[in-house]
């Protein structure tokens, strides 16, 4: 009995916690070796009934054990930000976000995810979590990439409304009150739509604009142009998002796919407050490939179209050869032959590459590995069911 009470006492205490590999959303609270899913009413009702029977047998433990079975009230707002090598930007980010949240009514939390940073990002996060009970610092086992790190933070946060933002302060957190006002009017999602992009090269602005126009033509989902992950979503939308099992995630597209009332908030995007961009050209290309293959089969269908075109060209060359042979003309030699072989071979390899991209993503998904692995969770209000 003493051992069970000790376990329950540890589960009810706050502070630093470690988490096992996670790829799904449910959060658990341990009491007397019973795991109760906080977002499952059936399991929670079963757990309450079990605790009442247990308390009847052990009256002295009633006051200690029963409160642990009740989920803590959700914060009004959760701010979720993935961080990768952001030690220089974090102090200013925390100052500005904290100032904005001071004006929000009700309880709030800030969930910051260290995505395997190589600098002192985790030290800054852990220290901040020790000073401010609103901060929850999450450290992943390794670098998983921006979208999966963001997914990890979203799976940990508990707020009724969730602000998704990057720690580089290109997206101003001061827009949160305006987003809240639009959500009070019935919006399910309020997304930031960029009017200007400061501190970015002409090449990046041009490629970003071209990408959004291209994916808009390739997909049936209406993905807002010039909008990143910066947005405020409701708990209902977040639960639907976390129920999607995709490994190669394009979160802004997944949120658009959910539907509901989604409202834009136009703003000017600023330059990074510190550090350098974590999206070089190679990562941008991979991100664009993930987005297109996640939401469109047009590239696969294009292989059929190109195949018909090449078959028609081949048939035309065949007729040309027969007519030339019949008229006794000498047919061209290596030039035309090599041009035809090179063209056909190049198109075949291109189509095989497109098919391989889709098959590779199917293979990754079929392995069923966790989307991310959490090493440490530090901070938060005492009793938070992380």
mmCIF file of C-alpha atoms in Angstrom:
data_model
loop_
_atom_site.group_PDB
_atom_site.id
_atom_site.type_symbol
_atom_site.label_atom_id
_atom_site.label_comp_id
_atom_site.label_asym_id
_atom_site.label_seq_id
_atom_site.Cartn_x
_atom_site.Cartn_y
_atom_site.Cartn_z
ATOM 1 C CA UNK A 1 0.000 0.000 0.000
ATOM 2 C CA UNK A 2 2.838 2.378 0.834
ATOM 3 C CA UNK A 3 4.397 1.671 -2.532
ATOM 4 C CA UNK A 4 1.143 2.475 -4.316
ATOM 5 C CA UNK A 5 0.770 5.725 -2.350
ATOM 6 C CA UNK A 6 4.322 6.694 -3.283
ATOM 7 C CA UNK A 7 3.555 6.089 -6.932
ATOM 8 C CA UNK A 8 0.422 8.210 -6.730
ATOM 9 C CA UNK A 9 2.306 10.980 -4.949
ATOM 10 C CA UNK A 10 4.970 11.059 -7.638
ATOM 11 C CA UNK A 11 2.302 11.161 -10.369
ATOM 12 C CA UNK A 12 0.641 14.167 -8.713
ATOM 13 C CA UNK A 13 3.857 16.172 -8.356
ATOM 14 C CA UNK A 14 5.187 18.634 -10.955
ATOM 15 C CA UNK A 15 8.741 19.309 -12.105
ATOM 16 C CA UNK A 16 10.910 17.411 -14.547
ATOM 17 C CA UNK A 17 9.498 14.396 -16.326
ATOM 18 C CA UNK A 18 10.850 11.970 -18.895
ATOM 19 C CA UNK A 19 8.687 10.533 -21.622
ATOM 20 C CA UNK A 20 8.907 7.342 -23.618
ATOM 21 C CA UNK A 21 8.790 7.256 -27.428
ATOM 22 C CA UNK A 22 5.631 8.916 -28.655
ATOM 23 C CA UNK A 23 3.873 8.812 -31.966
ATOM 24 C CA UNK A 24 0.316 9.289 -30.828
ATOM 25 C CA UNK A 25 -1.616 11.901 -28.942
ATOM 26 C CA UNK A 26 -3.101 10.354 -25.708
ATOM 27 C CA UNK A 27 -1.563 11.505 -22.410
ATOM 28 C CA UNK A 28 -1.590 9.318 -19.343
ATOM 29 C CA UNK A 29 -1.718 9.751 -15.565
ATOM 30 C CA UNK A 30 -0.409 6.898 -13.357
ATOM 31 C CA UNK A 31 -2.201 6.067 -10.078
ATOM 32 C CA UNK A 32 -2.119 2.653 -8.371
ATOM 33 C CA UNK A 33 -0.805 1.064 -11.576
ATOM 34 C CA UNK A 34 -3.945 2.116 -13.495
ATOM 35 C CA UNK A 35 -3.351 4.067 -16.727
ATOM 36 C CA UNK A 36 -6.264 6.354 -17.492
ATOM 37 C CA UNK A 37 -6.461 8.188 -20.825
ATOM 38 C CA UNK A 38 -7.462 11.749 -19.989
ATOM 39 C CA UNK A 39 -9.232 12.304 -23.295
ATOM 40 C CA UNK A 40 -11.339 9.122 -23.073
ATOM 41 C CA UNK A 41 -14.628 9.618 -21.135
ATOM 42 C CA UNK A 42 -15.252 5.858 -21.007
ATOM 43 C CA UNK A 43 -11.846 5.111 -19.483
ATOM 44 C CA UNK A 44 -12.124 8.079 -17.137
ATOM 45 C CA UNK A 45 -15.544 6.916 -15.881
ATOM 46 C CA UNK A 46 -14.148 3.427 -15.371
ATOM 47 C CA UNK A 47 -11.184 4.833 -13.482
ATOM 48 C CA UNK A 48 -13.396 6.940 -11.185
ATOM 49 C CA UNK A 49 -15.557 3.932 -10.354
ATOM 50 C CA UNK A 50 -12.469 1.835 -9.653
ATOM 51 C CA UNK A 51 -11.072 4.528 -7.378
ATOM 52 C CA UNK A 52 -14.309 4.760 -5.400
ATOM 53 C CA UNK A 53 -14.219 1.008 -4.780
ATOM 54 C CA UNK A 54 -10.554 1.259 -3.815
ATOM 55 C CA UNK A 55 -11.238 4.168 -1.476
ATOM 56 C CA UNK A 56 -14.017 2.179 0.236
ATOM 57 C CA UNK A 57 -11.517 -0.577 1.005
ATOM 58 C CA UNK A 58 -8.730 1.832 2.027
ATOM 59 C CA UNK A 59 -10.383 4.947 3.565
ATOM 60 C CA UNK A 60 -7.045 6.468 4.535
ATOM 61 C CA UNK A 61 -5.950 6.684 0.917
ATOM 62 C CA UNK A 62 -9.124 8.380 -0.358
ATOM 63 C CA UNK A 63 -7.918 11.962 -0.038
ATOM 64 C CA UNK A 64 -4.558 11.237 -1.668
ATOM 65 C CA UNK A 65 -5.571 9.071 -4.606
ATOM 66 C CA UNK A 66 -8.933 10.319 -5.851
ATOM 67 C CA UNK A 67 -7.842 13.827 -6.947
ATOM 68 C CA UNK A 68 -5.192 12.352 -9.248
ATOM 69 C CA UNK A 69 -7.911 10.767 -11.384
ATOM 70 C CA UNK A 70 -9.425 14.124 -12.357
ATOM 71 C CA UNK A 71 -7.816 15.910 -15.314
ATOM 72 C CA UNK A 72 -6.457 19.375 -14.660
ATOM 73 C CA UNK A 73 -8.407 22.198 -16.337
ATOM 74 C CA UNK A 74 -7.106 23.096 -19.772
ATOM 75 C CA UNK A 75 -5.260 26.382 -20.293
ATOM 76 C CA UNK A 76 -7.046 28.998 -22.339
ATOM 77 C CA UNK A 77 -4.168 29.264 -24.817
ATOM 78 C CA UNK A 78 -1.130 27.153 -25.607
ATOM 79 C CA UNK A 79 1.754 28.607 -27.621
ATOM 80 C CA UNK A 80 3.726 25.879 -29.418
ATOM 81 C CA UNK A 81 7.097 26.599 -31.038
ATOM 82 C CA UNK A 82 9.690 24.139 -32.407
ATOM 83 C CA UNK A 83 13.298 25.245 -31.856
ATOM 84 C CA UNK A 84 16.463 24.215 -33.655
ATOM 85 C CA UNK A 85 19.680 26.061 -32.797
ATOM 86 C CA UNK A 86 17.751 29.090 -31.537
ATOM 87 C CA UNK A 87 19.763 29.967 -28.416
ATOM 88 C CA UNK A 88 20.220 33.572 -29.549
ATOM 89 C CA UNK A 89 16.594 34.167 -30.496
ATOM 90 C CA UNK A 90 14.929 32.492 -27.492
ATOM 91 C CA UNK A 91 15.390 35.252 -24.852
ATOM 92 C CA UNK A 92 13.656 37.843 -27.032
ATOM 93 C CA UNK A 93 11.033 35.305 -28.101
ATOM 94 C CA UNK A 94 10.190 34.436 -24.504
ATOM 95 C CA UNK A 95 10.037 38.100 -23.532
ATOM 96 C CA UNK A 96 7.638 39.050 -26.311
ATOM 97 C CA UNK A 97 5.444 35.964 -26.007
ATOM 98 C CA UNK A 98 5.288 36.372 -22.228
ATOM 99 C CA UNK A 99 4.220 40.002 -22.592
ATOM 100 C CA UNK A 100 1.435 39.017 -24.989
ATOM 101 C CA UNK A 101 0.196 36.197 -22.760
ATOM 102 C CA UNK A 102 0.100 38.525 -19.747
ATOM 103 C CA UNK A 103 -2.852 40.204 -21.426
ATOM 104 C CA UNK A 104 -4.744 36.972 -22.123
ATOM 105 C CA UNK A 105 -7.387 36.018 -19.605
ATOM 106 C CA UNK A 106 -7.212 32.601 -17.966
ATOM 107 C CA UNK A 107 -4.302 30.197 -17.683
ATOM 108 C CA UNK A 108 -1.757 29.866 -20.469
ATOM 109 C CA UNK A 109 1.191 27.661 -21.384
ATOM 110 C CA UNK A 110 4.196 27.862 -23.689
ATOM 111 C CA UNK A 111 5.398 24.559 -25.156
ATOM 112 C CA UNK A 112 8.896 24.772 -26.652
ATOM 113 C CA UNK A 113 10.393 21.767 -28.445
ATOM 114 C CA UNK A 114 14.149 21.340 -28.839
ATOM 115 C CA UNK A 115 14.549 19.462 -32.114
ATOM 116 C CA UNK A 116 17.983 18.003 -31.441
ATOM 117 C CA UNK A 117 19.778 21.352 -31.382
ATOM 118 C CA UNK A 118 23.591 21.454 -31.471
ATOM 119 C CA UNK A 119 23.944 24.677 -29.505
ATOM 120 C CA UNK A 120 22.700 25.626 -26.014
ATOM 121 C CA UNK A 121 19.035 25.755 -26.961
ATOM 122 C CA UNK A 122 18.080 23.056 -24.450
ATOM 123 C CA UNK A 123 19.948 24.768 -21.617
ATOM 124 C CA UNK A 124 18.066 27.984 -22.339
ATOM 125 C CA UNK A 125 14.735 26.156 -22.473
ATOM 126 C CA UNK A 126 15.323 24.192 -19.267
ATOM 127 C CA UNK A 127 16.388 27.326 -17.398
ATOM 128 C CA UNK A 128 13.335 29.230 -18.653
ATOM 129 C CA UNK A 129 11.032 26.382 -17.591
ATOM 130 C CA UNK A 130 12.546 26.506 -14.112
ATOM 131 C CA UNK A 131 11.806 30.229 -13.814
ATOM 132 C CA UNK A 132 8.358 30.391 -15.393
ATOM 133 C CA UNK A 133 5.721 27.743 -14.538
ATOM 134 C CA UNK A 134 3.907 28.531 -17.795
ATOM 135 C CA UNK A 135 6.775 27.107 -19.859
ATOM 136 C CA UNK A 136 6.988 23.434 -20.816
ATOM 137 C CA UNK A 137 10.316 22.448 -22.387
ATOM 138 C CA UNK A 138 10.383 19.295 -24.514
ATOM 139 C CA UNK A 139 13.614 17.716 -25.766
ATOM 140 C CA UNK A 140 13.518 15.160 -28.574
ATOM 141 C CA UNK A 141 15.934 12.262 -28.791
ATOM 142 C CA UNK A 142 17.340 13.549 -32.086
ATOM 143 C CA UNK A 143 16.606 15.970 -34.900
ATOM 144 C CA UNK A 144 13.306 14.964 -36.506
ATOM 145 C CA UNK A 145 12.718 18.041 -38.662
ATOM 146 C CA UNK A 146 10.466 21.054 -38.264
ATOM 147 C CA UNK A 147 7.123 19.393 -39.010
ATOM 148 C CA UNK A 148 7.619 16.422 -36.673
ATOM 149 C CA UNK A 149 9.037 18.639 -33.913
ATOM 150 C CA UNK A 150 5.941 20.798 -34.240
ATOM 151 C CA UNK A 151 3.793 17.656 -34.069
ATOM 152 C CA UNK A 152 5.569 16.665 -30.841
ATOM 153 C CA UNK A 153 4.756 20.031 -29.275
ATOM 154 C CA UNK A 154 1.143 19.842 -30.417
ATOM 155 C CA UNK A 155 0.782 16.393 -28.852
ATOM 156 C CA UNK A 156 2.014 17.734 -25.502
ATOM 157 C CA UNK A 157 0.074 21.021 -25.321
ATOM 158 C CA UNK A 158 -3.230 21.135 -23.442
ATOM 159 C CA UNK A 159 -4.815 24.464 -24.385
ATOM 160 C CA UNK A 160 -8.311 25.042 -25.700
ATOM 161 C CA UNK A 161 -6.749 27.261 -28.373
ATOM 162 C CA UNK A 162 -3.289 26.666 -29.792
ATOM 163 C CA UNK A 163 -1.016 29.226 -31.399
ATOM 164 C CA UNK A 164 1.559 27.698 -33.761
ATOM 165 C CA UNK A 165 4.585 29.918 -34.226
ATOM 166 C CA UNK A 166 8.328 29.704 -34.916
ATOM 167 C CA UNK A 167 10.894 30.897 -32.403
ATOM 168 C CA UNK A 168 12.699 33.160 -34.883
ATOM 169 C CA UNK A 169 10.049 35.905 -34.452
ATOM 170 C CA UNK A 170 9.490 36.347 -38.163
ATOM 171 C CA UNK A 171 5.827 35.905 -37.283
ATOM 172 C CA UNK A 172 4.873 38.472 -34.591
ATOM 173 C CA UNK A 173 3.237 36.972 -31.477
ATOM 174 C CA UNK A 174 1.565 40.342 -30.897
ATOM 175 C CA UNK A 175 -1.075 39.249 -33.441
ATOM 176 C CA UNK A 176 -2.504 36.746 -30.943
ATOM 177 C CA UNK A 177 -5.219 39.132 -29.574
ATOM 178 C CA UNK A 178 -6.452 39.845 -33.111
ATOM 179 C CA UNK A 179 -6.509 36.107 -33.856
ATOM 180 C CA UNK A 180 -8.418 35.465 -30.626
ATOM 181 C CA UNK A 181 -10.991 38.100 -31.603
ATOM 182 C CA UNK A 182 -11.560 36.422 -34.986
ATOM 183 C CA UNK A 183 -11.912 33.048 -33.279
ATOM 184 C CA UNK A 184 -14.445 34.538 -30.855
ATOM 185 C CA UNK A 185 -16.525 35.306 -33.941
ATOM 186 C CA UNK A 186 -16.708 31.618 -34.828
ATOM 187 C CA UNK A 187 -13.523 30.803 -36.734
ATOM 188 C CA UNK A 188 -12.037 27.336 -36.335
ATOM 189 C CA UNK A 189 -8.647 28.385 -37.731
ATOM 190 C CA UNK A 190 -7.099 31.838 -38.029
ATOM 191 C CA UNK A 191 -4.010 31.683 -40.242
ATOM 192 C CA UNK A 192 -1.479 34.392 -40.930
ATOM 193 C CA UNK A 193 -1.230 35.391 -44.592
ATOM 194 C CA UNK A 194 1.973 37.193 -45.540
ATOM 195 C CA UNK A 195 1.700 40.523 -47.311
ATOM 196 C CA UNK A 196 5.429 41.263 -47.308
ATOM 197 C CA UNK A 197 8.468 39.121 -46.492
ATOM 198 C CA UNK A 198 11.338 41.120 -45.039
ATOM 199 C CA UNK A 199 14.881 39.775 -44.837
ATOM 200 C CA UNK A 200 14.418 37.167 -47.573
ATOM 201 C CA UNK A 201 16.160 37.015 -50.930
ATOM 202 C CA UNK A 202 14.379 37.547 -54.222
ATOM 203 C CA UNK A 203 15.051 33.905 -55.105
ATOM 204 C CA UNK A 204 13.338 32.612 -51.958
ATOM 205 C CA UNK A 205 10.356 34.916 -52.377
ATOM 206 C CA UNK A 206 9.973 33.892 -56.016
ATOM 207 C CA UNK A 207 10.282 30.155 -55.331
ATOM 208 C CA UNK A 208 7.845 30.378 -52.406
ATOM 209 C CA UNK A 209 5.290 32.185 -54.545
ATOM 210 C CA UNK A 210 5.746 29.661 -57.346
ATOM 211 C CA UNK A 211 5.380 26.730 -54.936
ATOM 212 C CA UNK A 212 2.073 27.923 -53.528
ATOM 213 C CA UNK A 213 0.669 28.528 -57.012
ATOM 214 C CA UNK A 214 1.884 25.116 -58.195
ATOM 215 C CA UNK A 215 0.433 23.143 -55.292
ATOM 216 C CA UNK A 216 -2.803 25.083 -55.669
ATOM 217 C CA UNK A 217 -3.113 23.741 -59.208
ATOM 218 C CA UNK A 218 -2.052 20.190 -58.348
ATOM 219 C CA UNK A 219 -4.361 19.562 -55.390
ATOM 220 C CA UNK A 220 -8.092 19.523 -54.798
ATOM 221 C CA UNK A 221 -7.567 20.978 -51.312
ATOM 222 C CA UNK A 222 -7.664 24.765 -51.201
ATOM 223 C CA UNK A 223 -4.354 25.550 -49.485
ATOM 224 C CA UNK A 224 -4.100 29.286 -48.760
ATOM 225 C CA UNK A 225 -1.263 30.960 -50.694
ATOM 226 C CA UNK A 226 1.467 32.867 -48.856
ATOM 227 C CA UNK A 227 0.538 31.243 -45.532
ATOM 228 C CA UNK A 228 2.934 29.235 -43.381
ATOM 229 C CA UNK A 229 2.327 27.312 -40.172
ATOM 230 C CA UNK A 230 1.683 30.505 -38.185
ATOM 231 C CA UNK A 231 -1.936 30.112 -37.081
ATOM 232 C CA UNK A 232 -4.364 29.796 -34.174
ATOM 233 C CA UNK A 233 -6.456 26.611 -34.086
ATOM 234 C CA UNK A 234 -9.141 25.262 -31.786
ATOM 235 C CA UNK A 235 -8.747 22.129 -29.700
ATOM 236 C CA UNK A 236 -11.227 20.344 -31.976
ATOM 237 C CA UNK A 237 -9.138 21.064 -35.067
ATOM 238 C CA UNK A 238 -5.955 20.018 -33.251
ATOM 239 C CA UNK A 239 -7.460 16.692 -32.173
ATOM 240 C CA UNK A 240 -8.400 15.984 -35.798
ATOM 241 C CA UNK A 241 -4.896 16.960 -36.936
ATOM 242 C CA UNK A 242 -3.200 14.686 -34.412
ATOM 243 C CA UNK A 243 -5.405 11.785 -35.500
ATOM 244 C CA UNK A 244 -3.748 11.849 -38.933
ATOM 245 C CA UNK A 245 -0.916 9.288 -39.050
ATOM 246 C CA UNK A 246 1.174 10.743 -41.910
ATOM 247 C CA UNK A 247 4.923 10.623 -41.377
ATOM 248 C CA UNK A 248 5.832 13.053 -44.173
ATOM 249 C CA UNK A 249 3.748 15.894 -42.798
ATOM 250 C CA UNK A 250 2.701 19.117 -44.467
ATOM 251 C CA UNK A 251 0.845 20.608 -41.525
ATOM 252 C CA UNK A 252 -0.508 23.732 -43.202
ATOM 253 C CA UNK A 253 -2.019 21.536 -45.899
ATOM 254 C CA UNK A 254 -3.386 19.038 -43.371
ATOM 255 C CA UNK A 255 -5.118 21.840 -41.465
ATOM 256 C CA UNK A 256 -6.594 23.123 -44.727
ATOM 257 C CA UNK A 257 -7.827 19.600 -45.511
ATOM 258 C CA UNK A 258 -9.737 19.456 -42.203
ATOM 259 C CA UNK A 259 -11.974 22.290 -43.349
ATOM 260 C CA UNK A 260 -14.245 24.256 -41.050
ATOM 261 C CA UNK A 261 -14.255 28.021 -41.000
ATOM 262 C CA UNK A 262 -10.706 29.179 -41.743
ATOM 263 C CA UNK A 263 -10.073 32.930 -41.708
ATOM 264 C CA UNK A 264 -6.925 34.778 -42.899
ATOM 265 C CA UNK A 265 -5.174 37.545 -40.986
ATOM 266 C CA UNK A 266 -2.932 39.580 -43.311
ATOM 267 C CA UNK A 267 0.389 40.750 -41.853
ATOM 268 C CA UNK A 268 3.931 41.747 -42.765
ATOM 269 C CA UNK A 269 6.538 39.099 -42.044
ATOM 270 C CA UNK A 270 9.706 40.395 -40.398
ATOM 271 C CA UNK A 271 13.324 39.315 -40.709
ATOM 272 C CA UNK A 272 14.753 36.822 -38.233
ATOM 273 C CA UNK A 273 15.608 38.367 -34.894
ATOM 274 C CA UNK A 274 18.794 36.270 -34.678
ATOM 275 C CA UNK A 275 20.529 33.320 -36.289
ATOM 276 C CA UNK A 276 20.106 32.038 -39.824
ATOM 277 C CA UNK A 277 17.406 30.242 -41.768
ATOM 278 C CA UNK A 278 17.048 26.526 -41.058
ATOM 279 C CA UNK A 279 15.584 25.924 -44.526
ATOM 280 C CA UNK A 280 18.371 25.875 -47.138
ATOM 281 C CA UNK A 281 17.554 25.042 -50.733
ATOM 282 C CA UNK A 282 17.853 21.254 -50.283
ATOM 283 C CA UNK A 283 15.379 21.233 -47.390
ATOM 284 C CA UNK A 284 13.006 23.485 -49.287
ATOM 285 C CA UNK A 285 13.015 21.030 -52.207
ATOM 286 C CA UNK A 286 12.333 18.065 -49.887
ATOM 287 C CA UNK A 287 9.577 20.003 -48.143
ATOM 288 C CA UNK A 288 7.960 20.841 -51.488
ATOM 289 C CA UNK A 289 8.188 17.174 -52.535
ATOM 290 C CA UNK A 290 6.514 16.079 -49.288
ATOM 291 C CA UNK A 291 3.756 18.612 -49.820
ATOM 292 C CA UNK A 292 3.062 17.592 -53.423
ATOM 293 C CA UNK A 293 3.181 13.833 -52.832
ATOM 294 C CA UNK A 294 1.015 14.156 -49.708
ATOM 295 C CA UNK A 295 -1.788 16.010 -51.442
ATOM 296 C CA UNK A 296 -1.653 15.171 -55.142
ATOM 297 C CA UNK A 297 -1.431 12.198 -57.487
ATOM 298 C CA UNK A 298 -1.086 14.474 -60.527
ATOM 299 C CA UNK A 299 2.634 13.578 -60.984
ATOM 300 C CA UNK A 300 1.667 9.903 -61.205
ATOM 301 C CA UNK A 301 -1.091 10.663 -63.686
ATOM 302 C CA UNK A 302 1.364 12.800 -65.675
ATOM 303 C CA UNK A 303 3.414 9.678 -66.397
ATOM 304 C CA UNK A 304 0.425 8.228 -68.246
ATOM 305 C CA UNK A 305 -0.019 11.405 -70.277
ATOM 306 C CA UNK A 306 3.666 11.580 -71.163
ATOM 307 C CA UNK A 307 3.578 7.881 -72.039
ATOM 308 C CA UNK A 308 0.799 8.447 -74.564
ATOM 309 C CA UNK A 309 2.653 11.407 -76.055
ATOM 310 C CA UNK A 310 5.891 9.442 -76.413
ATOM 311 C CA UNK A 311 4.000 6.479 -77.896
ATOM 312 C CA UNK A 312 2.469 8.785 -80.495
ATOM 313 C CA UNK A 313 5.898 10.204 -81.346
ATOM 314 C CA UNK A 314 7.339 6.716 -81.631
ATOM 315 C CA UNK A 315 4.529 5.657 -83.945
ATOM 316 C CA UNK A 316 5.178 8.763 -86.060
ATOM 317 C CA UNK A 317 8.880 7.854 -86.380
ATOM 318 C CA UNK A 318 7.874 4.327 -87.346
ATOM 319 C CA UNK A 319 5.625 5.594 -90.154
ATOM 320 C CA UNK A 320 8.398 7.961 -91.299
ATOM 321 C CA UNK A 321 10.836 5.043 -91.481
ATOM 322 C CA UNK A 322 8.423 2.876 -93.487
ATOM 323 C CA UNK A 323 7.674 5.660 -95.946
ATOM 324 C CA UNK A 324 11.399 6.381 -96.384
ATOM 325 C CA UNK A 325 12.193 2.718 -96.958
ATOM 326 C CA UNK A 326 9.358 2.431 -99.503
ATOM 327 C CA UNK A 327 10.608 5.448 -101.463
ATOM 328 C CA UNK A 328 14.176 4.237 -101.364
ATOM 329 C CA UNK A 329 15.476 7.164 -99.335
ATOM 330 C CA UNK A 330 18.485 6.714 -97.079
ATOM 331 C CA UNK A 331 17.358 7.183 -93.502
ATOM 332 C CA UNK A 332 19.316 9.475 -91.134
ATOM 333 C CA UNK A 333 21.751 7.656 -88.916
ATOM 334 C CA UNK A 334 23.161 8.156 -85.460
ATOM 335 C CA UNK A 335 21.931 11.677 -84.785
ATOM 336 C CA UNK A 336 18.221 10.966 -84.998
ATOM 337 C CA UNK A 337 18.626 7.538 -83.389
ATOM 338 C CA UNK A 338 20.560 8.800 -80.363
ATOM 339 C CA UNK A 339 18.203 11.742 -79.936
ATOM 340 C CA UNK A 340 15.199 9.404 -79.830
ATOM 341 C CA UNK A 341 16.881 6.940 -77.460
ATOM 342 C CA UNK A 342 18.059 9.715 -75.143
ATOM 343 C CA UNK A 343 14.638 11.339 -75.065
ATOM 344 C CA UNK A 344 12.814 8.104 -74.350
ATOM 345 C CA UNK A 345 15.353 6.961 -71.785
ATOM 346 C CA UNK A 346 15.265 10.281 -69.947
ATOM 347 C CA UNK A 347 11.474 10.283 -69.758
ATOM 348 C CA UNK A 348 11.427 6.713 -68.496
ATOM 349 C CA UNK A 349 13.888 7.458 -65.704
ATOM 350 C CA UNK A 350 11.941 10.588 -64.781
ATOM 351 C CA UNK A 351 8.717 8.617 -64.451
ATOM 352 C CA UNK A 352 10.479 5.899 -62.454
ATOM 353 C CA UNK A 353 11.784 8.589 -60.102
ATOM 354 C CA UNK A 354 8.285 9.966 -59.541
ATOM 355 C CA UNK A 355 6.915 6.493 -58.845
ATOM 356 C CA UNK A 356 9.850 5.813 -56.527
ATOM 357 C CA UNK A 357 9.087 8.957 -54.516
ATOM 358 C CA UNK A 358 5.563 7.748 -53.830
ATOM 359 C CA UNK A 359 6.705 4.172 -53.104
ATOM 360 C CA UNK A 360 9.384 5.417 -50.710
ATOM 361 C CA UNK A 361 6.819 7.337 -48.700
ATOM 362 C CA UNK A 362 4.550 4.299 -48.607
ATOM 363 C CA UNK A 363 7.481 2.220 -47.345
ATOM 364 C CA UNK A 364 8.290 4.725 -44.587
ATOM 365 C CA UNK A 365 4.647 4.824 -43.533
ATOM 366 C CA UNK A 366 4.280 1.032 -43.517
ATOM 367 C CA UNK A 367 7.093 0.584 -40.964
ATOM 368 C CA UNK A 368 4.863 2.127 -38.295
ATOM 369 C CA UNK A 369 7.678 3.687 -36.287
ATOM 370 C CA UNK A 370 6.921 6.518 -33.841
ATOM 371 C CA UNK A 371 6.689 9.920 -35.478
ATOM 372 C CA UNK A 372 9.065 11.311 -32.847
ATOM 373 C CA UNK A 373 10.824 10.262 -29.642
ATOM 374 C CA UNK A 374 10.787 12.490 -26.563
ATOM 375 C CA UNK A 375 13.778 12.446 -24.235
ATOM 376 C CA UNK A 376 12.761 14.955 -21.546
ATOM 377 C CA UNK A 377 9.831 17.168 -20.558
ATOM 378 C CA UNK A 378 10.654 19.890 -18.037
ATOM 379 C CA UNK A 379 8.405 22.416 -16.370
ATOM 380 C CA UNK A 380 4.700 23.105 -16.463
ATOM 381 C CA UNK A 381 2.162 23.643 -13.707
ATOM 382 C CA UNK A 382 2.262 21.071 -10.863
ATOM 383 C CA UNK A 383 -0.093 18.248 -11.609
ATOM 384 C CA UNK A 384 -0.179 18.794 -15.356
ATOM 385 C CA UNK A 385 -0.891 15.421 -16.990
ATOM 386 C CA UNK A 386 1.999 15.356 -19.420
#
